[in-house]
C-alpha atoms as an extended CHARMM CRD file, in Angstrom:
* protein
*
       241  EXT
         1         1  VAL       CA            -16.7920000000      -26.1360000000      -70.8170000000  PROA      1               0.0000000000
         2         2  GLU       CA            -14.0830000000      -24.4820000000      -72.9150000000  PROA      2               0.0000000000
         3         3  GLY       CA            -13.1680000000      -21.0100000000      -71.7020000000  PROA      3               0.0000000000
         4         4  ALA       CA            -14.6710000000      -21.5360000000      -68.2710000000  PROA      4               0.0000000000
         5         5  THR       CA            -12.8210000000      -19.9290000000      -65.3720000000  PROA      5               0.0000000000
         6         6  ALA       CA            -11.0270000000      -22.3480000000      -63.0400000000  PROA      6               0.0000000000
         7         7  PRO       CA            -12.2090000000      -22.1970000000      -59.4330000000  PROA      7               0.0000000000
         8         8  SER       CA             -9.9980000000      -20.0490000000      -57.2540000000  PROA      8               0.0000000000
         9         9  THR       CA             -8.0200000000      -21.5040000000      -54.3730000000  PROA      9               0.0000000000
        10        10  PRO       CA             -9.7640000000      -20.9350000000      -51.0040000000  PROA      10              0.0000000000
        11        11  LEU       CA             -8.2760000000      -18.0900000000      -49.0330000000  PROA      11              0.0000000000
        12        12  SER       CA             -7.5740000000      -20.1970000000      -45.9800000000  PROA      12              0.0000000000
        13        13  GLY       CA             -5.7710000000      -22.8820000000      -47.9710000000  PROA      13              0.0000000000
        14        14  GLY       CA             -3.6440000000      -20.2980000000      -49.7860000000  PROA      14              0.0000000000
        15        15  PHE       CA             -2.7590000000      -18.5840000000      -46.5170000000  PROA      15              0.0000000000
        16        16  LEU       CA             -1.7180000000      -21.8290000000      -44.8640000000  PROA      16              0.0000000000
        17        17  ASP       CA              0.2660000000      -22.8400000000      -47.9330000000  PROA      17              0.0000000000
        18        18  LEU       CA              2.0230000000      -19.4850000000      -47.8290000000  PROA      18              0.0000000000
        19        19  ILE       CA              3.0570000000      -20.0890000000      -44.2220000000  PROA      19              0.0000000000
        20        20  LYS       CA              4.1470000000      -23.6480000000      -45.0010000000  PROA      20              0.0000000000
        21        21  ASP       CA              6.2880000000      -22.5120000000      -47.9330000000  PROA      21              0.0000000000
        22        22  SER       CA              7.8060000000      -19.5340000000      -46.1040000000  PROA      22              0.0000000000
        23        23  SER       CA             11.4540000000      -19.3780000000      -45.1270000000  PROA      23              0.0000000000
        24        24  PRO       CA             12.6740000000      -21.0040000000      -41.8810000000  PROA      24              0.0000000000
        25        25  ILE       CA             13.3790000000      -17.5660000000      -40.3810000000  PROA      25              0.0000000000
        26        26  SER       CA              9.8240000000      -16.3990000000      -41.1310000000  PROA      26              0.0000000000
        27        27  GLN       CA              8.4100000000      -19.5760000000      -39.6090000000  PROA      27              0.0000000000
        28        28  PHE       CA             10.5460000000      -19.0910000000      -36.5080000000  PROA      28              0.0000000000
        29        29  VAL       CA              9.2750000000      -15.5120000000      -36.1380000000  PROA      29              0.0000000000
        30        30  LEU       CA              5.6850000000      -16.7280000000      -36.4910000000  PROA      30              0.0000000000
        31        31  VAL       CA              6.2410000000      -19.4050000000      -33.8370000000  PROA      31              0.0000000000
        32        32  VAL       CA              7.6060000000      -16.7980000000      -31.4110000000  PROA      32              0.0000000000
        33        33  LEU       CA              4.6190000000      -14.5230000000      -32.0490000000  PROA      33              0.0000000000
        34        34  VAL       CA              2.1630000000      -17.3870000000      -31.6050000000  PROA      34              0.0000000000
        35        35  ILE       CA              3.7710000000      -18.2650000000      -28.2540000000  PROA      35              0.0000000000
        36        36  PHE       CA              3.4800000000      -14.6400000000      -27.1120000000  PROA      36              0.0000000000
        37        37  SER       CA             -0.1590000000      -14.5790000000      -28.1960000000  PROA      37              0.0000000000
        38        38  ILE       CA             -1.0900000000      -17.8660000000      -26.4860000000  PROA      38              0.0000000000
        39        39  VAL       CA              0.5500000000      -16.8560000000      -23.1930000000  PROA      39              0.0000000000
        40        40  SER       CA             -1.1020000000      -13.4260000000      -23.3480000000  PROA      40              0.0000000000
        41        41  TRP       CA             -4.5690000000      -14.8840000000      -23.8870000000  PROA      41              0.0000000000
        42        42  GLY       CA             -4.0000000000      -17.3390000000      -21.0480000000  PROA      42              0.0000000000
        43        43  ILE       CA             -3.1310000000      -14.4600000000      -18.7140000000  PROA      43              0.0000000000
        44        44  ILE       CA             -6.0880000000      -12.4040000000      -19.9550000000  PROA      44              0.0000000000
        45        45  LEU       CA             -8.6560000000      -15.1530000000      -19.3910000000  PROA      45              0.0000000000
        46        46  TYR       CA             -7.1900000000      -16.1310000000      -16.0200000000  PROA      46              0.0000000000
        47        47  LYS       CA             -7.0850000000      -12.5390000000      -14.7590000000  PROA      47              0.0000000000
        48        48  LEU       CA            -10.6270000000      -11.7790000000      -15.9050000000  PROA      48              0.0000000000
        49        49  TRP       CA            -11.8960000000      -14.8780000000      -14.0880000000  PROA      49              0.0000000000
        50        50  THR       CA             -9.8340000000      -14.0310000000      -10.9950000000  PROA      50              0.0000000000
        51        51  PHE       CA            -10.9830000000      -10.4010000000      -10.8200000000  PROA      51              0.0000000000
        52        52  ASN       CA            -14.6350000000      -11.3880000000      -11.1690000000  PROA      52              0.0000000000
        53        53  ARG       CA            -14.1790000000      -13.8670000000       -8.3140000000  PROA      53              0.0000000000
        54        54  ILE       CA            -12.3690000000      -11.2390000000       -6.2160000000  PROA      54              0.0000000000
        55        55  GLN       CA            -15.1560000000       -8.7190000000       -6.7870000000  PROA      55              0.0000000000
        56        56  ALA       CA            -17.8290000000      -11.1680000000       -5.6700000000  PROA      56              0.0000000000
        57        57  GLN       CA            -15.9090000000      -12.2780000000       -2.5670000000  PROA      57              0.0000000000
        58        58  SER       CA            -14.9990000000       -8.7070000000       -1.5920000000  PROA      58              0.0000000000
        59        59  SER       CA            -18.6450000000       -7.6620000000       -1.7090000000  PROA      59              0.0000000000
        60        60  ARG       CA            -19.5670000000      -10.6420000000        0.4590000000  PROA      60              0.0000000000
        61        61  PHE       CA            -16.7440000000       -9.9300000000        2.9290000000  PROA      61              0.0000000000
        62        62  LEU       CA            -17.6860000000       -6.2650000000        3.3230000000  PROA      62              0.0000000000
        63        63  GLU       CA            -21.2800000000       -7.2640000000        3.9780000000  PROA      63              0.0000000000
        64        64  ILE       CA            -20.2090000000       -9.6440000000        6.7470000000  PROA      64              0.0000000000
        65        65  PHE       CA            -17.6760000000       -7.1890000000        8.2030000000  PROA      65              0.0000000000
        66        66  ARG       CA            -20.1980000000       -4.3560000000        8.5020000000  PROA      66              0.0000000000
        67        67  ARG       CA            -22.9300000000       -6.5920000000        9.8680000000  PROA      67              0.0000000000
        68        68  SER       CA            -20.8470000000       -8.4350000000       12.4870000000  PROA      68              0.0000000000
        69        69  THR       CA            -20.4160000000       -7.2320000000       16.0660000000  PROA      69              0.0000000000
        70        70  LYS       CA            -17.4340000000       -9.5090000000       16.7710000000  PROA      70              0.0000000000
        71        71  PHE       CA            -14.1500000000       -9.7110000000       14.9360000000  PROA      71              0.0000000000
        72        72  SER       CA            -14.1670000000      -13.4680000000       15.5420000000  PROA      72              0.0000000000
        73        73  GLU       CA            -17.2550000000      -13.7380000000       13.3250000000  PROA      73              0.0000000000
        74        74  VAL       CA            -15.4010000000      -11.9590000000       10.5380000000  PROA      74              0.0000000000
        75        75  GLN       CA            -12.3010000000      -14.0960000000       11.0280000000  PROA      75              0.0000000000
        76        76  ALA       CA            -14.4080000000      -17.2560000000       10.7650000000  PROA      76              0.0000000000
        77        77  VAL       CA            -15.3980000000      -16.4930000000        7.1680000000  PROA      77              0.0000000000
        78        78  CYS       CA            -11.9430000000      -15.3790000000        6.0160000000  PROA      78              0.0000000000
        79        79  GLN       CA            -10.8970000000      -18.8820000000        4.9380000000  PROA      79              0.0000000000
        80        80  SER       CA            -13.8490000000      -19.2020000000        2.5730000000  PROA      80              0.0000000000
        81        81  LEU       CA            -13.2740000000      -15.7390000000        1.0850000000  PROA      81              0.0000000000
        82        82  ASN       CA             -9.4880000000      -15.7480000000        0.9360000000  PROA      82              0.0000000000
        83        83  ASP       CA             -9.3780000000      -14.6890000000       -2.7280000000  PROA      83              0.0000000000
        84        84  SER       CA            -10.4880000000      -11.2270000000       -1.6600000000  PROA      84              0.0000000000
        85        85  PRO       CA             -7.5930000000       -8.8470000000       -0.9250000000  PROA      85              0.0000000000
        86        86  LEU       CA             -9.7100000000       -7.3270000000        1.8500000000  PROA      86              0.0000000000
        87        87  VAL       CA             -9.3130000000      -10.5510000000        3.8090000000  PROA      87              0.0000000000
        88        88  GLY       CA             -5.5270000000      -10.2100000000        3.8160000000  PROA      88              0.0000000000
        89        89  ILE       CA             -5.7850000000       -6.6170000000        4.9910000000  PROA      89              0.0000000000
        90        90  PHE       CA             -8.2520000000       -7.5070000000        7.7490000000  PROA      90              0.0000000000
        91        91  LEU       CA             -6.1150000000      -10.3900000000        9.0130000000  PROA      91              0.0000000000
        92        92  ALA       CA             -3.0100000000       -8.1680000000        9.1120000000  PROA      92              0.0000000000
        93        93  GLY       CA             -4.8200000000       -5.4850000000       11.0790000000  PROA      93              0.0000000000
        94        94  TYR       CA             -6.4610000000       -8.0020000000       13.3750000000  PROA      94              0.0000000000
        95        95  ALA       CA             -3.1010000000       -9.6750000000       14.1150000000  PROA      95              0.0000000000
        96        96  GLU       CA             -1.5260000000       -6.3100000000       15.0060000000  PROA      96              0.0000000000
        97        97  LEU       CA             -4.5270000000       -5.4910000000       17.1920000000  PROA      97              0.0000000000
        98        98  ASN       CA             -4.2380000000       -8.7850000000       19.0960000000  PROA      98              0.0000000000
        99        99  LEU       CA             -0.4930000000       -8.3300000000       19.5180000000  PROA      99              0.0000000000
       100       100  GLN       CA             -0.8460000000       -4.8730000000       21.0310000000  PROA      100             0.0000000000
       101       101  LEU       CA             -3.6380000000       -5.8890000000       23.3820000000  PROA      101             0.0000000000
       102       102  ARG       CA             -1.6560000000       -8.9070000000       24.6330000000  PROA      102             0.0000000000
       103       103  GLN       CA              1.4080000000       -6.7430000000       25.1910000000  PROA      103             0.0000000000
       104       104  ALA       CA             -0.7260000000       -4.2520000000       27.0820000000  PROA      104             0.0000000000
       105       105  GLY       CA             -1.8750000000       -7.0910000000       29.3310000000  PROA      105             0.0000000000
       106       106  GLY       CA             -5.5170000000       -6.4770000000       28.5950000000  PROA      106             0.0000000000
       107       107  GLY       CA             -7.7070000000       -9.2620000000       29.7480000000  PROA      107             0.0000000000
       108       108  ALA       CA            -10.5340000000       -8.3980000000       27.4070000000  PROA      108             0.0000000000
       109       109  ASN       CA            -10.9890000000      -10.3440000000       24.2180000000  PROA      109             0.0000000000
       110       110  PRO       CA            -10.3860000000       -8.0690000000       21.1920000000  PROA      110             0.0000000000
       111       111  ALA       CA            -12.6970000000      -10.2850000000       19.1690000000  PROA      111             0.0000000000
       112       112  THR       CA            -15.6350000000       -8.7730000000       21.0570000000  PROA      112             0.0000000000
       113       113  PRO       CA            -15.2400000000       -4.9860000000       20.7270000000  PROA      113             0.0000000000
       114       114  ALA       CA            -18.8300000000       -4.4030000000       21.8440000000  PROA      114             0.0000000000
       115       115  ALA       CA            -18.1310000000       -5.6430000000       25.3960000000  PROA      115             0.0000000000
       116       116  ALA       CA            -16.8100000000       -3.4140000000       28.2060000000  PROA      116             0.0000000000
       117       117  PRO       CA            -14.2900000000       -2.5620000000       29.5130000000  PROA      117             0.0000000000
       118       118  ARG       CA            -12.1190000000       -1.7220000000       26.5370000000  PROA      118             0.0000000000
       119       119  PRO       CA             -8.3150000000       -1.9750000000       26.5480000000  PROA      119             0.0000000000
       120       120  VAL       CA             -6.5360000000        0.8680000000       24.8340000000  PROA      120             0.0000000000
       121       121  LEU       CA             -4.2700000000        0.4030000000       21.8270000000  PROA      121             0.0000000000
       122       122  LYS       CA             -0.6570000000        1.4110000000       22.3480000000  PROA      122             0.0000000000
       123       123  SER       CA             -0.3010000000        2.7200000000       18.7990000000  PROA      123             0.0000000000
       124       124  LEU       CA             -2.9500000000        3.1710000000       16.1360000000  PROA      124             0.0000000000
       125       125  VAL       CA             -0.1400000000        4.1190000000       13.7480000000  PROA      125             0.0000000000
       126       126  SER       CA              1.2580000000        0.5860000000       14.0290000000  PROA      126             0.0000000000
       127       127  VAL       CA             -2.0860000000       -0.8040000000       12.9330000000  PROA      127             0.0000000000
       128       128  ASP       CA             -2.0530000000        1.6230000000       10.0170000000  PROA      128             0.0000000000
       129       129  ARG       CA              1.4130000000        0.4450000000        8.9920000000  PROA      129             0.0000000000
       130       130  ALA       CA              0.3040000000       -3.1950000000        9.1630000000  PROA      130             0.0000000000
       131       131  LEU       CA             -2.6410000000       -2.4010000000        6.9260000000  PROA      131             0.0000000000
       132       132  MET       CA             -0.3960000000       -0.5640000000        4.4550000000  PROA      132             0.0000000000
       133       133  ARG       CA              2.0350000000       -3.4940000000        4.2660000000  PROA      133             0.0000000000
       134       134  ALA       CA             -0.8020000000       -5.9220000000        3.6610000000  PROA      134             0.0000000000
       135       135  SER       CA             -2.2740000000       -3.6220000000        1.0100000000  PROA      135             0.0000000000
       136       136  ASN       CA              1.0620000000       -3.5430000000       -0.8320000000  PROA      136             0.0000000000
       137       137  VAL       CA              1.2940000000       -7.3260000000       -0.7350000000  PROA      137             0.0000000000
       138       138  GLU       CA             -2.2360000000       -7.7230000000       -2.0870000000  PROA      138             0.0000000000
       139       139  THR       CA             -1.6390000000       -5.1480000000       -4.8300000000  PROA      139             0.0000000000
       140       140  ASN       CA              1.4610000000       -7.0180000000       -5.9640000000  PROA      140             0.0000000000
       141       141  LYS       CA             -0.6070000000      -10.2010000000       -6.1590000000  PROA      141             0.0000000000
       142       142  LEU       CA             -3.2070000000       -8.4560000000       -8.3080000000  PROA      142             0.0000000000
       143       143  GLU       CA             -0.5530000000       -7.0890000000      -10.6760000000  PROA      143             0.0000000000
       144       144  LYS       CA              1.2130000000      -10.4300000000      -11.0790000000  PROA      144             0.0000000000
       145       145  HSD       CA              1.6370000000      -11.4390000000      -14.7590000000  PROA      145             0.0000000000
       146       146  ILE       CA             -0.1420000000       -8.3220000000      -16.0610000000  PROA      146             0.0000000000
       147       147  THR       CA              3.1830000000       -6.7310000000      -16.9970000000  PROA      147             0.0000000000
       148       148  PHE       CA              3.6850000000       -9.5630000000      -19.5030000000  PROA      148             0.0000000000
       149       149  LEU       CA              0.8210000000       -8.0530000000      -21.5090000000  PROA      149             0.0000000000
       150       150  ALA       CA              2.6910000000       -4.7450000000      -21.6450000000  PROA      150             0.0000000000
       151       151  THR       CA              5.8070000000       -6.6010000000      -22.7810000000  PROA      151             0.0000000000
       152       152  THR       CA              3.8170000000       -8.3860000000      -25.4800000000  PROA      152             0.0000000000
       153       153  ALA       CA              2.2700000000       -5.1330000000      -26.6740000000  PROA      153             0.0000000000
       154       154  ALA       CA              5.6740000000       -3.4550000000      -26.8950000000  PROA      154             0.0000000000
       155       155  VAL       CA              7.7570000000       -6.2950000000      -28.3370000000  PROA      155             0.0000000000
       156       156  THR       CA              5.5920000000       -8.2490000000      -30.7770000000  PROA      156             0.0000000000
       157       157  PRO       CA              5.1520000000       -5.4720000000      -33.3940000000  PROA      157             0.0000000000
       158       158  PHE       CA              8.9360000000       -5.1750000000      -33.6190000000  PROA      158             0.0000000000
       159       159  ILE       CA              9.3400000000       -8.9490000000      -33.8560000000  PROA      159             0.0000000000
       160       160  GLY       CA              6.8000000000       -8.9250000000      -36.6860000000  PROA      160             0.0000000000
       161       161  LEU       CA              8.6020000000       -6.0420000000      -38.3570000000  PROA      161             0.0000000000
       162       162  PHE       CA             11.8800000000       -7.9280000000      -38.0390000000  PROA      162             0.0000000000
       163       163  GLY       CA             10.3350000000      -10.9070000000      -39.8170000000  PROA      163             0.0000000000
       164       164  THR       CA              8.9250000000       -8.6240000000      -42.5090000000  PROA      164             0.0000000000
       165       165  VAL       CA             12.3070000000       -6.9860000000      -43.1680000000  PROA      165             0.0000000000
       166       166  LEU       CA             13.9780000000      -10.3770000000      -43.4820000000  PROA      166             0.0000000000
       167       167  GLY       CA             11.2110000000      -11.5430000000      -45.7910000000  PROA      167             0.0000000000
       168       168  ILE       CA             11.5490000000       -8.4980000000      -48.0450000000  PROA      168             0.0000000000
       169       169  ILE       CA             15.3220000000       -8.9760000000      -48.1990000000  PROA      169             0.0000000000
       170       170  SER       CA             14.7430000000      -12.5820000000      -49.2240000000  PROA      170             0.0000000000
       171       171  ALA       CA             12.1660000000      -11.4940000000      -51.8120000000  PROA      171             0.0000000000
       172       172  PHE       CA             14.5540000000       -9.0250000000      -53.4190000000  PROA      172             0.0000000000
       173       173  GLN       CA             17.2650000000      -11.6490000000      -53.4920000000  PROA      173             0.0000000000
       174       174  GLY       CA             14.8510000000      -13.8910000000      -55.3910000000  PROA      174             0.0000000000
       175       175  ILE       CA             14.0760000000      -11.0800000000      -57.8220000000  PROA      175             0.0000000000
       176       176  GLY       CA             17.7690000000      -10.5420000000      -58.4470000000  PROA      176             0.0000000000
       177       177  ALA       CA             18.3960000000      -14.2340000000      -58.9670000000  PROA      177             0.0000000000
       178       178  GLN       CA             15.5710000000      -14.5930000000      -61.4960000000  PROA      178             0.0000000000
       179       179  GLY       CA             16.1830000000      -11.2490000000      -63.1660000000  PROA      179             0.0000000000
       180       180  SER       CA             12.4570000000      -10.5300000000      -63.3530000000  PROA      180             0.0000000000
       181       181  THR       CA             10.1900000000       -8.0140000000      -61.6200000000  PROA      181             0.0000000000
       182       182  SER       CA              6.9010000000       -9.5230000000      -62.7330000000  PROA      182             0.0000000000
       183       183  LEU       CA              4.0460000000       -9.8250000000      -60.2370000000  PROA      183             0.0000000000
       184       184  ASP       CA              4.3390000000      -13.6030000000      -60.1810000000  PROA      184             0.0000000000
       185       185  VAL       CA              7.8990000000      -13.2810000000      -58.9090000000  PROA      185             0.0000000000
       186       186  VAL       CA              7.4330000000      -10.3510000000      -56.4880000000  PROA      186             0.0000000000
       187       187  ALA       CA              4.0150000000      -11.0850000000      -54.9120000000  PROA      187             0.0000000000
       188       188  PRO       CA              4.7280000000      -14.3590000000      -53.0460000000  PROA      188             0.0000000000
       189       189  GLY       CA              7.8290000000      -12.9810000000      -51.3390000000  PROA      189             0.0000000000
       190       190  ILE       CA              6.1210000000       -9.7470000000      -50.2930000000  PROA      190             0.0000000000
       191       191  ALA       CA              3.0680000000      -11.6480000000      -49.0350000000  PROA      191             0.0000000000
       192       192  ASP       CA              5.3120000000      -13.9730000000      -47.0570000000  PROA      192             0.0000000000
       193       193  ALA       CA              7.0720000000      -10.9780000000      -45.5280000000  PROA      193             0.0000000000
       194       194  LEU       CA              3.8640000000       -9.1930000000      -44.5280000000  PROA      194             0.0000000000
       195       195  ILE       CA              2.4850000000      -12.2060000000      -42.6580000000  PROA      195             0.0000000000
       196       196  ALA       CA              4.9530000000      -11.5190000000      -39.8430000000  PROA      196             0.0000000000
       197       197  THR       CA              3.7460000000       -7.9310000000      -39.4570000000  PROA      197             0.0000000000
       198       198  ALA       CA              0.1150000000       -9.0850000000      -39.3790000000  PROA      198             0.0000000000
       199       199  ALA       CA              0.9350000000      -11.7190000000      -36.7450000000  PROA      199             0.0000000000
       200       200  GLY       CA              2.7850000000       -9.1470000000      -34.6440000000  PROA      200             0.0000000000
       201       201  LEU       CA             -0.1850000000       -6.7830000000      -34.7000000000  PROA      201             0.0000000000
       202       202  ALA       CA             -2.5880000000       -9.6410000000      -33.9420000000  PROA      202             0.0000000000
       203       203  ALA       CA             -0.5950000000      -10.4070000000      -30.7990000000  PROA      203             0.0000000000
       204       204  ALA       CA             -0.0540000000       -6.7750000000      -29.7540000000  PROA      204             0.0000000000
       205       205  ILE       CA             -3.5410000000       -5.2630000000      -30.1690000000  PROA      205             0.0000000000
       206       206  PRO       CA             -5.3880000000       -7.5430000000      -27.6770000000  PROA      206             0.0000000000
       207       207  ALA       CA             -2.4450000000       -7.2530000000      -25.2670000000  PROA      207             0.0000000000
       208       208  VAL       CA             -2.6520000000       -3.4390000000      -25.2790000000  PROA      208             0.0000000000
       209       209  TYR       CA             -6.4210000000       -3.4010000000      -24.7870000000  PROA      209             0.0000000000
       210       210  PHE       CA             -6.5300000000       -5.9220000000      -21.9550000000  PROA      210             0.0000000000
       211       211  TYR       CA             -3.4400000000       -4.5050000000      -20.2560000000  PROA      211             0.0000000000
       212       212  ASN       CA             -5.2430000000       -1.1670000000      -19.9310000000  PROA      212             0.0000000000
       213       213  LEU       CA             -8.4890000000       -2.8670000000      -18.8730000000  PROA      213             0.0000000000
       214       214  LEU       CA             -6.8360000000       -5.0510000000      -16.2290000000  PROA      214             0.0000000000
       215       215  SER       CA             -4.7010000000       -2.1660000000      -14.9580000000  PROA      215             0.0000000000
       216       216  GLN       CA             -7.8660000000       -0.1410000000      -14.4030000000  PROA      216             0.0000000000
       217       217  ARG       CA             -9.3930000000       -3.0050000000      -12.4650000000  PROA      217             0.0000000000
       218       218  VAL       CA             -6.2700000000       -3.2550000000      -10.3030000000  PROA      218             0.0000000000
       219       219  LYS       CA             -6.5350000000        0.4760000000       -9.5660000000  PROA      219             0.0000000000
       220       220  ALA       CA            -10.2060000000        0.0770000000       -8.6390000000  PROA      220             0.0000000000
       221       221  LEU       CA             -9.4180000000       -2.8200000000       -6.2990000000  PROA      221             0.0000000000
       222       222  ALA       CA             -6.5180000000       -0.8630000000       -4.7750000000  PROA      222             0.0000000000
       223       223  SER       CA             -8.9420000000        1.9880000000       -4.0990000000  PROA      223             0.0000000000
       224       224  ASP       CA            -11.3320000000       -0.4640000000       -2.4240000000  PROA      224             0.0000000000
       225       225  MET       CA             -8.4630000000       -1.6870000000       -0.2330000000  PROA      225             0.0000000000
       226       226  ASP       CA             -7.6060000000        1.8680000000        0.7870000000  PROA      226             0.0000000000
       227       227  ASP       CA            -11.2360000000        2.5540000000        1.6750000000  PROA      227             0.0000000000
       228       228  PHE       CA            -11.4510000000       -0.6200000000        3.7350000000  PROA      228             0.0000000000
       229       229  SER       CA             -8.2170000000        0.2180000000        5.5650000000  PROA      229             0.0000000000
       230       230  LEU       CA             -9.6240000000        3.6090000000        6.5580000000  PROA      230             0.0000000000
       231       231  GLU       CA            -12.8850000000        2.0090000000        7.6620000000  PROA      231             0.0000000000
       232       232  PHE       CA            -10.9580000000       -0.5260000000        9.7530000000  PROA      232             0.0000000000
       233       233  LEU       CA             -8.8410000000        2.2060000000       11.3420000000  PROA      233             0.0000000000
       234       234  ASN       CA            -11.9200000000        4.2690000000       12.1870000000  PROA      234             0.0000000000
       235       235  LEU       CA            -13.4640000000        1.2580000000       13.8980000000  PROA      235             0.0000000000
       236       236  MET       CA            -10.2570000000        0.6430000000       15.8790000000  PROA      236             0.0000000000
       237       237  GLU       CA            -10.0970000000        4.2870000000       16.9350000000  PROA      237             0.0000000000
       238       238  ARG       CA            -13.7040000000        4.3410000000       18.0990000000  PROA      238             0.0000000000
       239       239  THR       CA            -13.4010000000        1.0300000000       19.9360000000  PROA      239             0.0000000000
       240       240  PHE       CA             -9.9520000000        1.0220000000       21.5110000000  PROA      240             0.0000000000
       241       241  SER       CA             -9.0160000000        4.6960000000       21.9290000000  PROA      241             0.0000000000
């Protein structure tokens, strides 16, 4: 029908065409931002899955630890719950306990603290230090790769801005070459330039949110490790002092 309006180009097709027709520098910036985003989401999903698994295993380990009357019973389940940082702390403390009791020449088995007589620990402070070292090791494991999210949140907006500045420079060069400031000449270059900023923000915003979320979960798990260390020390003091 004469005078009918032609159908508009779909938004997705126009957006993809804009990326395809952008300058090589803009495409390179977009590739860098996409790589940052993919790696960040991989870390986010992996850490969320890992922390949920750690939480479940830590709850199970604490239940067994508080219910058991022998350290050997607790040690027997450590292999199946080794994702929990509490297991690493327990094994470090238990190893220091065994070492001190062997050096003291105690004939009693430290795996059965309920039996008498009880050997006496040479140094409860040494057990505390062993627990602190193990806690630091476990905390470092929990924090592994999370700092990449902070790097992504800090760097990607500037990478996007860099691409936008280059795109605007290119757009103004095109305006100067054509000698026209009409919308048809200006709009494509500006749109091409702003894609980089949008991609930078798309990579940075999830990274900021999940970095804060995962950091809070690390702090909560570190607090649980501190509480368990104190509980373990109290048990050692009551049993072997």
